[in-house]
Amino acid sequence: EDQVTQSPEALRLQEGESSSLNCSYTVSGLRGLFWYRQDPGKGPEFLFTLYSAGEEKEKERLKATLTKKESFLHITAPKPEDSATYLCAVQAKRAGDYKLSFGAGTTVTVRA
Amino acid sequence: GAVVSQHPSWVICKSGTSVKIECRSLDFQATTMFWYRQFPKQSLMLMATSNEGSKATYEQGVEKDKFLINHASLTLSTLTVTSAHPEDSSFYICSAPQGANDQPQHFGDGTRLSIL
C-alpha cells in the first residue's frame, strides 16, 4: 500500500522567514510525485510534478526537490499570500492505475 | 483559469434525498476522472475512478450502490449520493488529468454537501 507522510502538520512563519516542508513516501515504483496547494473551501491547485530522484522544480518562491524516499517543498521569503495547506501525493507505476495517494498536508500560516 | 468545473458548490438537503454532483472538464477531454472525499482538517481520500463509457472502479470500503458514478461523455462525470444521510455530509472533489492519465490531475473547487 502506498503511504505518504507529511511534516510538520502546521507551520507558522513570519513574512520573509524561509522554511521547508517534508513529504516522505513509500510506493512500489514511483511514476510521479505531485505537490498541490489548497486554500480553505477550495479544491487543490497543482504546483509541481517530480518524476525522478535529483529533480528540482521552481515557481516563484517555491522550490520542490525529490530523493528516492522523500520530497521537500522549500518556501523562500514567504508572503502572507503563501498561507495555505500544501499537499503531497504520489502516483505509483502500476499498469492502468493512475490514482493519487495523498498525505495529510502541511498548513502554512505566514504572518505579516 | 479553472480547467475543471464542479457543480453545485454547496448543497443542503434532507435525509433520504439523492444528490447529484457534476464534474466537467473545460476545453479538454477526460476519459478518466477521479472522485475524492475530504473531511475537515483531513486529506483527500479517493472514492472511485470514473471511466468514460465503462463502469467506475471503487476503492475498498466505498459502497457503489450508495455513490453512483456515471461518465457518459468525455467531458462530464457525475456522482450521485443516493438516499443521503447525515454521515454522508462531507466535501466532495473531482479531478481529471489534462492529457494522458499520468499527467497532473486538475481539481474542481469541490461540493460541500450537508445532510440534515
XYZ file of C-alpha atoms in Angstrom:
228
model
C 0.000 0.000 0.000
C 1.296 3.434 -0.928
C 1.997 5.684 2.019
C 2.647 9.414 2.178
C 3.605 11.219 5.376
C 3.927 14.981 5.571
C 5.600 17.001 8.280
C 5.124 19.218 10.108
C 1.329 19.255 10.363
C 1.351 23.016 10.787
C 3.924 25.731 10.265
C 3.707 29.324 11.381
C 6.164 31.662 9.710
C 6.955 35.322 9.858
C 6.933 37.056 6.493
C 10.352 36.564 4.931
C 11.234 33.579 7.122
C 12.194 30.730 4.768
C 11.383 27.129 5.650
C 10.905 23.634 4.224
C 8.078 21.121 4.225
C 8.762 17.395 4.118
C 6.952 14.613 2.280
C 8.133 11.053 2.934
C 6.735 8.332 0.741
C 6.634 4.584 0.278
C 5.490 3.311 -3.082
C 6.179 0.272 -5.196
C 7.737 2.167 -8.068
C 7.155 5.902 -8.380
C 5.522 7.214 -11.501
C 5.327 10.762 -10.179
C 5.183 12.891 -7.036
C 2.850 15.860 -7.058
C 2.641 18.989 -4.931
C -0.610 20.884 -4.575
C -1.735 23.957 -2.706
C -5.211 24.017 -1.170
C -6.976 27.102 0.145
C -9.897 26.718 2.592
C -13.094 25.606 0.889
C -11.367 25.120 -2.471
C -10.018 22.235 -4.473
C -6.265 21.622 -4.665
C -4.276 23.732 -7.104
C -1.466 21.982 -8.966
C 2.058 23.221 -8.271
C 4.693 20.703 -9.388
C 5.339 17.199 -10.658
C 8.618 15.428 -9.931
C 9.463 12.167 -11.629
C 12.955 11.072 -10.623
C 15.428 11.495 -7.775
C 17.517 14.613 -8.106
C 14.867 16.520 -9.994
C 14.015 20.075 -8.923
C 11.227 22.432 -9.948
C 10.755 26.113 -9.091
C 7.866 28.531 -9.216
C 8.155 31.989 -7.703
C 9.016 31.484 -4.017
C 8.518 27.716 -4.109
C 11.060 25.046 -4.954
C 10.389 21.307 -4.888
C 13.064 18.631 -4.732
C 12.928 14.827 -4.847
C 15.000 11.967 -3.455
C 14.250 8.256 -3.538
C 12.411 8.441 -0.221
C 11.194 11.988 0.217
C 10.423 15.334 -1.300
C 10.898 18.810 0.090
C 8.982 21.961 -0.673
C 11.098 24.993 0.128
C 9.392 28.319 0.643
C 11.798 31.215 0.260
C 10.946 34.576 1.833
C 7.255 33.721 2.164
C 4.496 36.287 1.948
C 1.068 36.178 3.646
C -0.492 35.055 0.367
C 1.561 31.853 0.608
C -0.627 30.816 3.542
C -2.392 27.583 2.556
C -2.344 23.848 3.070
C 0.291 22.148 0.939
C -0.473 18.599 -0.130
C 1.895 15.969 -1.435
C 0.672 13.000 -3.467
C 2.291 10.019 -5.176
C 1.268 8.069 -8.227
C 2.577 4.523 -8.406
C 3.942 2.905 -11.525
C 1.269 0.236 -11.786
C -0.281 -0.678 -15.104
C -3.641 1.002 -15.598
C -3.580 2.637 -12.160
C -3.297 6.418 -12.114
C -4.803 7.274 -8.761
C -3.076 9.637 -6.363
C -2.353 8.819 -2.732
C -2.266 11.985 -0.660
C -0.527 12.939 2.540
C -2.412 14.746 5.286
C -0.888 18.084 4.318
C 1.058 20.874 5.995
C -0.889 24.004 6.875
C 1.327 27.050 6.467
C 0.438 30.375 8.044
C 2.571 33.383 7.147
C 2.211 36.437 9.367
C 2.926 39.914 8.056
C -8.395 29.826 -15.202
C -10.157 26.736 -13.974
C -9.807 23.659 -16.148
C -12.225 21.519 -14.142
C -15.640 22.798 -13.150
C -17.733 21.268 -10.383
C -21.394 21.975 -9.660
C -23.047 22.675 -7.314
C -20.519 24.187 -4.945
C -22.801 23.858 -1.956
C -25.958 21.880 -1.238
C -28.110 21.319 1.827
C -30.845 18.711 1.739
C -32.958 16.493 3.910
C -32.031 12.977 4.916
C -33.197 10.428 2.354
C -32.722 12.736 -0.625
C -30.487 11.824 -3.552
C -27.979 14.447 -4.632
C -26.183 14.683 -7.960
C -22.802 16.408 -8.341
C -21.377 17.250 -11.764
C -17.742 17.420 -12.773
C -16.828 18.890 -16.158
C -13.504 19.170 -17.901
C -13.230 22.502 -19.676
C -11.564 22.676 -23.082
C -10.170 19.157 -22.864
C -11.421 15.603 -22.909
C -11.011 13.309 -19.946
C -11.510 9.578 -20.350
C -10.726 9.212 -16.662
C -11.877 11.330 -13.750
C -11.470 10.807 -10.042
C -13.810 11.426 -7.129
C -12.463 12.243 -3.669
C -13.970 12.905 -0.288
C -12.400 15.204 2.276
C -13.328 15.531 5.938
C -12.457 18.693 7.891
C -8.744 19.078 8.521
C -8.051 15.779 6.756
C -6.589 14.923 3.410
C -8.294 13.719 0.273
C -9.469 10.127 0.184
C -10.064 8.600 -3.223
C -13.550 7.171 -3.560
C -13.595 5.955 -7.132
C -12.117 6.228 -10.598
C -14.643 7.234 -13.233
C -14.069 5.739 -16.689
C -15.793 7.100 -19.778
C -18.021 4.504 -21.356
C -17.445 1.853 -18.704
C -18.061 1.120 -15.054
C -16.362 3.094 -12.346
C -13.720 1.469 -10.176
C -14.467 1.906 -6.481
C -11.958 1.935 -3.656
C -12.254 -0.610 -0.895
C -14.961 0.287 1.585
C -16.871 2.623 -0.753
C -20.429 1.478 -1.425
C -21.020 1.547 -5.160
C -24.801 1.430 -4.718
C -24.579 4.430 -2.422
C -22.290 6.520 -4.590
C -23.361 6.136 -8.215
C -20.897 7.348 -10.822
C -21.749 7.959 -14.459
C -19.157 9.081 -17.003
C -21.404 9.458 -20.011
C -19.232 11.768 -22.079
C -15.598 12.758 -22.449
C -16.162 15.976 -20.514
C -18.685 15.046 -17.843
C -18.740 12.720 -14.861
C -21.491 12.731 -12.253
C -21.548 11.451 -8.686
C -24.968 10.726 -7.199
C -25.214 10.231 -3.466
C -28.326 8.100 -3.090
C -30.613 8.243 -0.052
C -28.175 10.574 1.672
C -27.854 10.542 5.449
C -26.065 12.946 7.814
C -22.947 10.766 7.827
C -22.628 11.433 4.081
C -22.069 15.120 4.806
C -18.623 15.997 3.522
C -16.603 17.901 0.919
C -16.600 16.053 -2.403
C -13.971 16.930 -5.010
C -13.377 15.666 -8.530
C -10.262 15.736 -10.649
C -9.181 14.986 -14.178
C -5.756 14.682 -15.820
C -5.322 17.127 -18.677
C -3.923 14.847 -21.325
C -2.606 11.370 -20.625
C -3.610 9.737 -17.352
C -0.117 10.165 -15.912
C -0.316 13.939 -16.325
C -1.117 16.190 -13.321
C -4.688 15.985 -12.164
C -6.603 19.234 -12.053
C -9.249 19.589 -9.398
C -12.634 21.184 -9.251
C -13.470 23.546 -6.424
C -15.442 20.915 -4.567
C -19.014 20.464 -3.402
C -19.910 20.997 0.224
C -22.734 18.540 0.996
C -24.737 18.944 4.195
C -27.480 16.439 5.009
C -29.935 17.483 7.679
